Coordinates of C-alpha atoms and ligand atoms in Angstrom, one line a residue:
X84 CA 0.0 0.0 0.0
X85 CA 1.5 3.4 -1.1
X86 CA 1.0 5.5 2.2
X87 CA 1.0 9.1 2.5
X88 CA 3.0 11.2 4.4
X89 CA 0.9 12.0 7.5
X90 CA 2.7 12.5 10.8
X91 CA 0.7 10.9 13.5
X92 CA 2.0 11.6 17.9
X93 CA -0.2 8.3 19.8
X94 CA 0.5 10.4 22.7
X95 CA -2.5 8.6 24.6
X96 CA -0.3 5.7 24.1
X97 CA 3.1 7.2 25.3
X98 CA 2.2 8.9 28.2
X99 CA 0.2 6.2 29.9
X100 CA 0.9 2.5 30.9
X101 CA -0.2 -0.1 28.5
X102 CA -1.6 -3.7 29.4
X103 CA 1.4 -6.5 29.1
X104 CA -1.1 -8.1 26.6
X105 CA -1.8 -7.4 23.4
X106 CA -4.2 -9.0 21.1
X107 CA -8.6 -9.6 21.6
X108 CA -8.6 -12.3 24.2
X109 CA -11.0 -11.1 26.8
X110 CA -9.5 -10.3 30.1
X111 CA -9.6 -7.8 33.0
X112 CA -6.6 -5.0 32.1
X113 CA -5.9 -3.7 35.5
X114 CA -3.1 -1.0 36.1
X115 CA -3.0 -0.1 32.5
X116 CA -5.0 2.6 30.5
X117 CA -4.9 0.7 26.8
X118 CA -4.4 -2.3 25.5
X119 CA -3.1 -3.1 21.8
X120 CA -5.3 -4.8 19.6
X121 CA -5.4 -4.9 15.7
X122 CA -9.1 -4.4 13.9
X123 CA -10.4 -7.4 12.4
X124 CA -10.4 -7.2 8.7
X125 CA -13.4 -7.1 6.9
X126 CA -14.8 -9.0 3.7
X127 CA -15.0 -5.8 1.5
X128 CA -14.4 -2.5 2.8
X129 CA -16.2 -0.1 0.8
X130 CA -16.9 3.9 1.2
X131 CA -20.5 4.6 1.8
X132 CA -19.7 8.0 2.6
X133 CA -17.1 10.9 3.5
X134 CA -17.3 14.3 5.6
X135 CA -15.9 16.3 3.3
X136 CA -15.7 19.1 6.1
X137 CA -13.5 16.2 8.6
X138 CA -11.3 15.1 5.6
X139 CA -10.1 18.7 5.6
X140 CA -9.7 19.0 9.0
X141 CA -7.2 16.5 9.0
X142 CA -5.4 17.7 5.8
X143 CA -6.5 14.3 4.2
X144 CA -7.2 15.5 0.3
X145 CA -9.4 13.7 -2.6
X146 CA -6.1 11.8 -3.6
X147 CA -6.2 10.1 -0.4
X148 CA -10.0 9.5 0.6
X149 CA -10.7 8.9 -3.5
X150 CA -8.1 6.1 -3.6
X151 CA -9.0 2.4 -2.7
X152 CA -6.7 2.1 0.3
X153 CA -8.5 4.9 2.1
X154 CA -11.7 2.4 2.4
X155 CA -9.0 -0.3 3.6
X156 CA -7.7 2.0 6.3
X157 CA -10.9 3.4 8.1
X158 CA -12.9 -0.4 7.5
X159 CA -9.9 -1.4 8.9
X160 CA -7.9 -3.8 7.0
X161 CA -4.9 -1.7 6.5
X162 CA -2.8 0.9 8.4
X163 CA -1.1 4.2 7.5
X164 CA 2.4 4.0 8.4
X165 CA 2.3 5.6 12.4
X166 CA -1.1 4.2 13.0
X167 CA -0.7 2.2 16.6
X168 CA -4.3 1.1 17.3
X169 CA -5.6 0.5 21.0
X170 CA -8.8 -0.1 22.7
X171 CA -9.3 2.1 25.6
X172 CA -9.3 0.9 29.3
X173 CA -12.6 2.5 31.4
X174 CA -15.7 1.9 33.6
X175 CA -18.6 3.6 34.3
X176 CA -21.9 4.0 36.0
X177 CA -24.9 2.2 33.7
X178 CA -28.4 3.8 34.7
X179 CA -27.3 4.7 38.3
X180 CA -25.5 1.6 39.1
X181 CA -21.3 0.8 39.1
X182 CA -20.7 -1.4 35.9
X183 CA -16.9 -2.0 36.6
X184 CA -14.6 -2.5 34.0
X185 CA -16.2 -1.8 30.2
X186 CA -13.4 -0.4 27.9
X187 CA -13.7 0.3 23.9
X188 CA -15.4 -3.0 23.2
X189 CA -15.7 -2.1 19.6
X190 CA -14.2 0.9 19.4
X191 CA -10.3 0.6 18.2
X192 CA -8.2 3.9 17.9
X193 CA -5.8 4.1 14.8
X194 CA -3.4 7.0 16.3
X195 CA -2.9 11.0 17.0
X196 CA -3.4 12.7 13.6
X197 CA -1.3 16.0 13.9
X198 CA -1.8 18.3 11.4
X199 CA 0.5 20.8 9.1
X200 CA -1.2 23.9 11.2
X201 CA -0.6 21.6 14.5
X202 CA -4.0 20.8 15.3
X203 CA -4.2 16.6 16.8
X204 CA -6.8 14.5 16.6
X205 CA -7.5 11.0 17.3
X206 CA -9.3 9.0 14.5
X207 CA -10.8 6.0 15.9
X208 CA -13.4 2.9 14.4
X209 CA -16.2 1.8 15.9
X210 CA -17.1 -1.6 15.1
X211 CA -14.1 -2.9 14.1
X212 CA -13.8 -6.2 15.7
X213 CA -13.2 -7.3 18.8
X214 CA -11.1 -6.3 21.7
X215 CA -10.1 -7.1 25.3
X216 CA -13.1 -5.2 26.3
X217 CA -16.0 -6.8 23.6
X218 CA -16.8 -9.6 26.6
X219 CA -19.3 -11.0 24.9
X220 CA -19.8 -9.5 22.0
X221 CA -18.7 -9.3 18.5
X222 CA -17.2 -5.5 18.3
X223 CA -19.1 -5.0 15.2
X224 CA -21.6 -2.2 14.1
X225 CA -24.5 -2.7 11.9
X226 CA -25.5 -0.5 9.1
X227 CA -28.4 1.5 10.7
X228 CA -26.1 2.5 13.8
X229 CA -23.5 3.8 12.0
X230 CA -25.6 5.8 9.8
X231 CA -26.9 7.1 12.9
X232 CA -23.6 7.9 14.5
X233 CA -22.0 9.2 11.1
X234 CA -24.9 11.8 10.1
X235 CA -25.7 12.9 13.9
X236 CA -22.1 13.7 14.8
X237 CA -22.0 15.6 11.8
X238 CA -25.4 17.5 12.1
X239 CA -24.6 18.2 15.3
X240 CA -21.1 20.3 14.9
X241 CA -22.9 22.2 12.0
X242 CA -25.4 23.3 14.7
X243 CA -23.3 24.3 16.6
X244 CA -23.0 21.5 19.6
X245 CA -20.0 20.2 21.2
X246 CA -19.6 17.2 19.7
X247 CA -17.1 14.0 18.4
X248 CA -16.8 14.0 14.7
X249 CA -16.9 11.7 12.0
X250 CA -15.4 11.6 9.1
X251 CA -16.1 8.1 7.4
X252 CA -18.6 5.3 7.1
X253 CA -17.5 2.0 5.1
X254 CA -19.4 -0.7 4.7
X255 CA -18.1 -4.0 5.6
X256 CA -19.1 -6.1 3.1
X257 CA -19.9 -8.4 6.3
X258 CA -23.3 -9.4 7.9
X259 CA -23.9 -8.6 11.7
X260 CA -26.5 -10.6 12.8
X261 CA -28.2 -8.5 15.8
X262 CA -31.6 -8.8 18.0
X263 CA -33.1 -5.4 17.5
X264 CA -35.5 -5.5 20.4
X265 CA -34.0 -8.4 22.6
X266 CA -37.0 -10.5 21.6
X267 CA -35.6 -13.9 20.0
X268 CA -35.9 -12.4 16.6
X269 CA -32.3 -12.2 15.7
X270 CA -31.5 -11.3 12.0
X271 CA -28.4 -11.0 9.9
X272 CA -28.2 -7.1 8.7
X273 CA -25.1 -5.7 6.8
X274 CA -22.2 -4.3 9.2
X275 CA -20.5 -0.9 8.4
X276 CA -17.4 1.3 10.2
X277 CA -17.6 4.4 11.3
X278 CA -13.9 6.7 12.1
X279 CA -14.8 9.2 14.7
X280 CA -12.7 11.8 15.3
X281 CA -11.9 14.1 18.4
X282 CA -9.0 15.6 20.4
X283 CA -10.0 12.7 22.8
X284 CA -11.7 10.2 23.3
X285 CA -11.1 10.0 27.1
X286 CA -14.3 9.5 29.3
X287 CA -15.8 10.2 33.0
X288 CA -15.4 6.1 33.1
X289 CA -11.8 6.4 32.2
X290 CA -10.9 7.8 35.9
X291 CA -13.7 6.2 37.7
X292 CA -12.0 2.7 37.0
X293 CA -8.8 3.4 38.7
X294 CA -10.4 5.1 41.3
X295 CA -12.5 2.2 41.8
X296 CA -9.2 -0.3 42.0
X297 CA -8.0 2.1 44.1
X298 CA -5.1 2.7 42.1
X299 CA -4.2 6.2 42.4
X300 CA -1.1 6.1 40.7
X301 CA -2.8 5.4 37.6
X302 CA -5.5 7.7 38.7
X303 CA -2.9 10.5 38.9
X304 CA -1.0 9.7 35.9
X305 CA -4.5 9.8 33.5
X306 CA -5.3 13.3 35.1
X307 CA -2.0 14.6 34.0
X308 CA -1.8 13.1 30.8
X309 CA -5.3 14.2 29.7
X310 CA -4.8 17.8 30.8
X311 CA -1.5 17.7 29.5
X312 CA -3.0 16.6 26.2
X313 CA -6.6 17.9 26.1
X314 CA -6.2 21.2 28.4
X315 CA -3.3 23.0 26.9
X316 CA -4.6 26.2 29.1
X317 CA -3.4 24.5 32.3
X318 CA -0.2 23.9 31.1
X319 CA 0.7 26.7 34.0
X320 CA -1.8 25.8 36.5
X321 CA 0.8 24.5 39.1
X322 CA -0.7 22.9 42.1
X323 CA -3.9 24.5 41.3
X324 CA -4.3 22.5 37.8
X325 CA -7.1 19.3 39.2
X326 CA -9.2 22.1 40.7
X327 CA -9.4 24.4 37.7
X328 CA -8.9 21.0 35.5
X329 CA -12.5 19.8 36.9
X330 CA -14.2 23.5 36.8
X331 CA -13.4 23.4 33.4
X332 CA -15.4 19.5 32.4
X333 CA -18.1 21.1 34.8
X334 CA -18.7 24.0 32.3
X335 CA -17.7 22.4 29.2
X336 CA -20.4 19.8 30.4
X337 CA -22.8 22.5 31.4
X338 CA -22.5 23.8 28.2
X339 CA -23.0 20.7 26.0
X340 CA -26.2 19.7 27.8
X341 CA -27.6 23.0 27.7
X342 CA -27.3 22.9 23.8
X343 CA -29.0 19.7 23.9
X344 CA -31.6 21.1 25.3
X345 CA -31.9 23.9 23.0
X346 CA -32.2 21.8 20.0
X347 CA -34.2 18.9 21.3
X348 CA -31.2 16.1 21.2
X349 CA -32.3 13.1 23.9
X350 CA -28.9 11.5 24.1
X351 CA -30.7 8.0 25.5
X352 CA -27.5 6.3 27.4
X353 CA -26.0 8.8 29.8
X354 CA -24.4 6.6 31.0
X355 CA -20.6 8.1 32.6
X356 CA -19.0 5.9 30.2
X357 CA -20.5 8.1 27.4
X358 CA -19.7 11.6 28.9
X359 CA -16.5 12.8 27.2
X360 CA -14.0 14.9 29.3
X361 CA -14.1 17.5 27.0
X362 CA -17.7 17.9 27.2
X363 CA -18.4 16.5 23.7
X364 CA -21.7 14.8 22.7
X365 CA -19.8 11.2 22.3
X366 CA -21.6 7.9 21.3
X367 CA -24.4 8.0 19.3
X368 CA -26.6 4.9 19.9
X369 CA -30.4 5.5 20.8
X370 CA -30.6 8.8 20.3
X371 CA -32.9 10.8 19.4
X372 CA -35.0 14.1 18.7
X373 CA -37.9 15.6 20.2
X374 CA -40.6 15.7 17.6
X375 CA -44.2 16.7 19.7
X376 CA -42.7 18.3 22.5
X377 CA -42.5 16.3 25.5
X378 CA -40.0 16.8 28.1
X379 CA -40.6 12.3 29.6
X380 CA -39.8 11.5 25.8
X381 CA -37.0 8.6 25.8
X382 CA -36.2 6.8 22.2
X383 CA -34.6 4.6 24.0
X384 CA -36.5 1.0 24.5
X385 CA -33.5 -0.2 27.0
X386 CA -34.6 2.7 29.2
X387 CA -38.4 2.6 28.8
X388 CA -39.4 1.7 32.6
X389 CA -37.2 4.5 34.5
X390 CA -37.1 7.0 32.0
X391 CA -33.8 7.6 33.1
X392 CA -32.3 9.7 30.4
X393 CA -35.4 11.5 29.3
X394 CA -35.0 14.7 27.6
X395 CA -36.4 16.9 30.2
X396 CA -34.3 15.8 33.1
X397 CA -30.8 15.2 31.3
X398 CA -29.0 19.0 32.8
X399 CA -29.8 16.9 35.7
X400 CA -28.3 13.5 35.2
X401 CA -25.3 15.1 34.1
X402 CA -24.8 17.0 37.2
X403 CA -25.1 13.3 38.9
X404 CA -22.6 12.0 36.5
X405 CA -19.9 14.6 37.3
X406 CA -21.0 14.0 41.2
X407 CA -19.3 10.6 40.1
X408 CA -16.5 12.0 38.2
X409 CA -15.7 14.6 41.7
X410 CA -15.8 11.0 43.9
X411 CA -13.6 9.2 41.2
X412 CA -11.1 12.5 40.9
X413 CA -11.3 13.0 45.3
X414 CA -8.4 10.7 46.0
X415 CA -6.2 13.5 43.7
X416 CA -7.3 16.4 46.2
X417 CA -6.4 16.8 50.2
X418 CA -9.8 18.7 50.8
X419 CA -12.7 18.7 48.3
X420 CA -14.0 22.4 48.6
X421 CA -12.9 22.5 44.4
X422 CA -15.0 19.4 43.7
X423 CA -18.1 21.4 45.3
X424 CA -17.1 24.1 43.8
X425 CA -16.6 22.8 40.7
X426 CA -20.3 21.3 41.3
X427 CA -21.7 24.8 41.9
X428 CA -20.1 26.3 39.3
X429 CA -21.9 23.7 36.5
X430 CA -24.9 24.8 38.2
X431 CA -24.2 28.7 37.7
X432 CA -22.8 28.2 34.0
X433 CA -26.2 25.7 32.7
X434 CA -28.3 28.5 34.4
X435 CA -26.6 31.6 32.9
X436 CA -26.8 29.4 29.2
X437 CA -30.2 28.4 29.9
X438 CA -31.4 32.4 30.2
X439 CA -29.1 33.3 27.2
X440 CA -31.0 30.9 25.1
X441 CA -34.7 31.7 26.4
X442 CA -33.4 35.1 24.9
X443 CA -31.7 33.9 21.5
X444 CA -34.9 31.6 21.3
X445 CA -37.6 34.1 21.7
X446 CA -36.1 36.9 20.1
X447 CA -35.1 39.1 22.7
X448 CA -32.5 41.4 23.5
X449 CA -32.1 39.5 27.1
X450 CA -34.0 37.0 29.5
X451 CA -35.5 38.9 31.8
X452 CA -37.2 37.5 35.6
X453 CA -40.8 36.8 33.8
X454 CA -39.3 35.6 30.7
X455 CA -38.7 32.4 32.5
X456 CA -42.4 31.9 33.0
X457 CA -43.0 32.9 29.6
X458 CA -41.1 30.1 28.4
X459 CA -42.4 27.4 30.7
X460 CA -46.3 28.6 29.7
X461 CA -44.7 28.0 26.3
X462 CA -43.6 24.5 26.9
X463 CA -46.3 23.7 28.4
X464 CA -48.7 25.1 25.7
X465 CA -46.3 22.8 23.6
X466 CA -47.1 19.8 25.4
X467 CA -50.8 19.8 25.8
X468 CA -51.3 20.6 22.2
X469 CA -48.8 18.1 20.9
X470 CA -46.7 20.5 19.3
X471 CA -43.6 20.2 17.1
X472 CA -41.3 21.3 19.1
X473 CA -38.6 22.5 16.2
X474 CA -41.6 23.7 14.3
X475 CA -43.6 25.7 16.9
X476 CA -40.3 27.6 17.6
X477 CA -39.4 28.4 14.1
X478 CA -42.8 29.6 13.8
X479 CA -42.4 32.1 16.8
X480 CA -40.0 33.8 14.4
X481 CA -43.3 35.1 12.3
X482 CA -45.3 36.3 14.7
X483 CA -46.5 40.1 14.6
X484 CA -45.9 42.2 17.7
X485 CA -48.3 44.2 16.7
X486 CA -51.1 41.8 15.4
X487 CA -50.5 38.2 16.8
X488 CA -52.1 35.1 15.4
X489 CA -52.4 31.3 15.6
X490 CA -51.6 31.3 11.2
X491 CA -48.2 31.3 12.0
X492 CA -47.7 28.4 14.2
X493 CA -50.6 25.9 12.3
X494 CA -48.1 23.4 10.6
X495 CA -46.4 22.8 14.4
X496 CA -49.5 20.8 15.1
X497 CA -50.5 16.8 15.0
X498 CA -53.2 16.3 16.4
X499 CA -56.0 18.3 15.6
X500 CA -58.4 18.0 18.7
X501 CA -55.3 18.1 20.7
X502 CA -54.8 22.2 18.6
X503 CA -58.3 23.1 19.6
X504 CA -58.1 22.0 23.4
X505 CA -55.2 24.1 23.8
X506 CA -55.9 27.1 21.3
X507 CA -57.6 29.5 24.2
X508 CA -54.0 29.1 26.0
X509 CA -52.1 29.4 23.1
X510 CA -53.8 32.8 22.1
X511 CA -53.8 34.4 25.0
X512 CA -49.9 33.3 25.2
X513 CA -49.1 34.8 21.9
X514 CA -50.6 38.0 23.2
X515 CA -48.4 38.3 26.3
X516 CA -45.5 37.3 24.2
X517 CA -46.5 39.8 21.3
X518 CA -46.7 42.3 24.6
X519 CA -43.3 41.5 25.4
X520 CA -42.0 42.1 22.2
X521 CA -43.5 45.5 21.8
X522 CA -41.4 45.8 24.8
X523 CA -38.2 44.9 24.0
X524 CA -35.5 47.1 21.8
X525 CA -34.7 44.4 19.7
X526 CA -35.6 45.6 16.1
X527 CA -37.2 42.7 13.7
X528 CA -34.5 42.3 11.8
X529 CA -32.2 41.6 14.5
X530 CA -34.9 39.9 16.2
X531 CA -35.3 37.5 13.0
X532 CA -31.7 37.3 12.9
X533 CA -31.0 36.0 16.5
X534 CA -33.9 33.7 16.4
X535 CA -33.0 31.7 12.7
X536 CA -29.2 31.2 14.6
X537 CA -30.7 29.8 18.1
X538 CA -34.0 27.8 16.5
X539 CA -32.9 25.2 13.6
X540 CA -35.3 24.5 10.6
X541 CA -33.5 21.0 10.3
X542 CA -32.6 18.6 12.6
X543 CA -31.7 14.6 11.7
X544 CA -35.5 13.8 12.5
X545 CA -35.8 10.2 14.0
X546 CA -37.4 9.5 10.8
X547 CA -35.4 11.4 8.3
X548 CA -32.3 9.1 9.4
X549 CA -35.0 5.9 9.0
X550 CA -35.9 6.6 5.7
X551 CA -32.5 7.0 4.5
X552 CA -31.6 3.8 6.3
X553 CA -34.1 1.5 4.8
X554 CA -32.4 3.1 1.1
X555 CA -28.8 2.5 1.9
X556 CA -29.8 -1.2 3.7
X557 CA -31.5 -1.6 -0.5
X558 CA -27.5 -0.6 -1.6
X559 CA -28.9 3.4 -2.1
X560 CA -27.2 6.0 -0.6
X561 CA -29.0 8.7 -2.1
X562 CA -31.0 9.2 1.1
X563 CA -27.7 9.3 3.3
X564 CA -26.1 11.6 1.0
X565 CA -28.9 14.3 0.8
X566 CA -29.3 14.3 4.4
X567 CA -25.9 15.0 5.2
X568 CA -26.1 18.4 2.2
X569 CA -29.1 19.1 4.0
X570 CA -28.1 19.0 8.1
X571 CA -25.1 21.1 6.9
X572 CA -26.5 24.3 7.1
X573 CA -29.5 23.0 9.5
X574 CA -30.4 27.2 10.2
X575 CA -30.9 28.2 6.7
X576 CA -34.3 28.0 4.6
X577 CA -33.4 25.8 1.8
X578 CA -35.7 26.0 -0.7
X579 CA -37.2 22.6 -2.3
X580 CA -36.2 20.7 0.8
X581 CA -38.9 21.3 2.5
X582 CA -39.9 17.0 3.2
X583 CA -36.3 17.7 5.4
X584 CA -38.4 20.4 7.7
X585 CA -41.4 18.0 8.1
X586 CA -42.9 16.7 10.7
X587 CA -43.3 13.1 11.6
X588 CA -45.1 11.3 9.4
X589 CA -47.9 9.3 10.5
X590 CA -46.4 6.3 9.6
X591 CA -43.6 6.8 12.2
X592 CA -45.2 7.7 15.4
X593 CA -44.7 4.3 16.8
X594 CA -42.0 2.5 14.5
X595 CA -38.9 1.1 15.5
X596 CA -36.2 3.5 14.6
X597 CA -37.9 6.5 14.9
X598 CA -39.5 6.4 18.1
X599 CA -38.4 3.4 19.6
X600 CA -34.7 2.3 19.6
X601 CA -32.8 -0.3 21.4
X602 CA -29.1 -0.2 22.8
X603 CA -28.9 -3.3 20.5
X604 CA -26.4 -1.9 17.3
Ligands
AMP187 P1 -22.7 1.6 24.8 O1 -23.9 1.5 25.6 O2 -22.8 1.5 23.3 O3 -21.9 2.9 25.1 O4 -21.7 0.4 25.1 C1 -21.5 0.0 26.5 C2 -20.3 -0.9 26.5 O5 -20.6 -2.1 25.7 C3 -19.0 -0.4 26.0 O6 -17.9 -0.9 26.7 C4 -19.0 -0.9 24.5 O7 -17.7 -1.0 24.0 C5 -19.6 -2.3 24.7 N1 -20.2 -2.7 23.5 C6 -21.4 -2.3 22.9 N2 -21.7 -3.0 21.8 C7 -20.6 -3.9 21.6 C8 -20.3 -4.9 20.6 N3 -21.1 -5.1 19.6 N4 -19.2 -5.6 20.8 C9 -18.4 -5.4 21.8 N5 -18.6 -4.5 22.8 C10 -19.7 -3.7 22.7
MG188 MG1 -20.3 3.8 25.0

């Protein structure tokens, strides 16, 4: 294989103990942060589809991804030269409870791109065989969940969310036989690979493990490395570095949720496992996004009993997950006044965001006190009236301060008895929030302005990623392809893609894949 000059640092890999082991047998890893492991070559690696946008990130150019070997490398049957995969070493907390030791079951990181301008980021596959952490599964990835995880990563940087990215999928040419719904009906469906990439993939998991061994050392030596590595602003923290180190995740994590929030991503497995140190939206699995507002709304099957990680409560869970993080990190500190305070400050930050976007979202200059009960009458009118939740605020951008009406938000609606039952409400809303407006110094062009970047017109609809599934799982990637044009510019009014703006078709309110999805990928 011709390879290309591309400089890669595994600095994950140099800085931090690896397992004595190397190679898939299943095993506990204990005192080490990685283990070395190949990916398991495939039957016919093919590229289903590129992020043009990632490619040039990384300074990779059309010769590269256009030529045959680029599908070998990232379905993982070839390496670049500098390419050192590993699997990662972490636990985590699944649905409330200590899982012990998990670890990148299917997840294998090539190596540290770094970049002409400097920039470093770790390219890693998911599903490409398995690894000391699979147990007892195959470390594959079907079709449908990479699609998933390849567009959603993607839709999500372009509006604007902290997230991993991804910059291929490639089909395996390999069946993946998987149990959608745990019900005995296990089927064979086409497997595809996915390379994410991210400064780091490193976890709240990844300390929680040591901690839980009681290993400090290693403990200690993954705090330094990652803020060595991922936190280049610390570099002359001193003493003070784990204090400022863990304000930092709070915010970052503060942040990232409260942008979930704003565009109506349910995550589905917050699990601390799946909460990135950087505060980056990290694995995509049974995700999903609000359609008719509804702040219980889980897509996730696994989770249907608790509700757990429904939309409405997630600012919560992950304040409980970095609760876990401050006990993991608490061994690294003599008194734990910075982990409260780290605590408190996520607290202050979500708040502060939260009030910046009840003013980018309604159009006004700033969030004043009553502004927060304007928005929860909102949400509620929302709710009662099964409204679309992306819809009904896009909507809010047309009405008239000086001559409110209902006109504006009719397509938001599903259910029409469910529109007249709440229409009194809604009226008398609209003239309180007309009032306000009237009241506010924003002019309507700024107004209009501030609203289109805050309220997206597209968003990877449950079933906008189903439909385009059920074409690529035919061998058409048409659907995949448009969907990723589309979710590129997700705040713009695109004219002739308006099916990409709908609302949920009938035929998806209950269907698996759209409102019902399992952990099972
Ligand atoms: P998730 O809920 O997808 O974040 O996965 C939880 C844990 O299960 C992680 O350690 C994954 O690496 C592992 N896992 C999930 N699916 C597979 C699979 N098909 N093969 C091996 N490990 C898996
Ligand atoms: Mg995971």
């Amino acid at each position: 294989m011709s390879t290309p000059s591309l400089q890669f640092d595994n600095r994950f890999i140099e800085a931090l103990p690896g397992d004595t082991e190397t190679g898939p047998r299943v095993r506990e890893v204990r005192g080490a942060a990685w283990s070395s492991v190949l990916p398991t070559p495939v039957a016919d690696p093919q590229l289903l589809a590129l992020s043009a946008e990632v490619a040039a990130l990384l300074g990779l150019g059309p010769d590269l991804t256009g030529s045959p070997d680029f599908a070998r490398v990232f379905g993982g049957n070839a390496l670049y030269a500098g390419m050192q995969p590993w699997a990662a070493n972490y636990g985590g907390h699944q649905f409330g409870h200590w899982a012990g030791q998990l670890g990148d079951g299917r997840a294998i990181s090539l190596g540290e791109l770094v970049t002409a301008a400097g920039a470093r980021w770790e390219l890693q596959l998911k599903g490409a065989g398995r690894t000391p952490y699979s147990r007892g599964a195959d470390g594959r990835a079907v079709l449908r969940s990479s699609i998933r995880e390849f567009l959603c990563s993607e839709a999500m940087h372009h509006l604007g969310v902290p997230t991993t990215r991804a910059l291929s999928l490639v089909g395996s040419g390999d069946r993946v036989v998987r149990d959608m719904f745990y019900d005995g009906n296990a089927r064979p469906e086409p497997g595809a690979i996915v390379c994410r990439v991210a400064p780091s993939f490193i976890r709240f998991g990844t300390f929680e493990l040591p901690a839980s061994r009681g290993d400090v050392a290693l403990l200690r030596q993954l705090a330094d490395a990652c803020i060595a590595r991922d936190f280049p602003e610390l570099a002359d923290a001193g003493t003070e570095r784990h204090a400022r180190w863990f304000a930092l995740v709070c915010e970052r994590t503060a942040l990232m949720v409260a942008h979930w929030m704003r565009v109506g991503f349910v995550h589905g497995v917050m699990n601390t496992d799946n909460m990135s140190i950087l505060g980056l939206t990290i694995d995509y699995g049974p995700y999903g996004w609000v359609d008719d507002y509804d702040p219980d709304w889980t897509p996730n099957t696994t989770d249907a009993q608790g509700r757990r990680y429904r939309f409405g409560t997630q600012p919560q869970v992950a304040y409980w997950n970095l609760t876990r993080l401050a006990q993991a990190l608490s061994p690294l500190f003599d008194d734990v006044a910075p982990l409260h305070a780290g605590l408190a400050h996520f607290q202050s930050v979500h708040a502060r965001r939260e009030r910046e976007d009840i003013a980018a979202k309604f159009g006004l200059a700033q969030c004043r006190e009553d502004d927060v009960a304007l928005r929860a009458a909102w949400l509620q009118i929302l709710q009662d009236g099964e409204m679309d939740m992306t819809l009904a605020f896009r909507g809010l951008m047309a009405v008239d301060p000086q001559a409110p009406t209902v006109t504006v938000l009719e397509e938001a609606f599903y259910n029409p008895e469910r529109r007249d039952a709440v229409l009194p409400a809604l009226q008398a809303w609209l003239q309180q929030y007309a009032a306000r407006l009237r009241d506010d110094p924003l002019d309507a062009q700024a107004r209009q302005q501030q609203m289109a970047a805050a309220n997206p017109r597209y968003v990877l609809r449950n079933w906008l990623a189903q439909e385009a599934i059920e074409r690529a799982e035919q061998g058409d990637l048409a659907g995949v392809h448009a969907l990723q044009a589309v979710l590129r510019h997700p705040y713009d009014l695109q004219p002739g893609r308006e099916h990409y703006a709908g609302k949920r078709p009938e035929w998806a309110r209950d269907k698996a894949g759209c409102s019902m999805l399992s952990c099972s990928s």
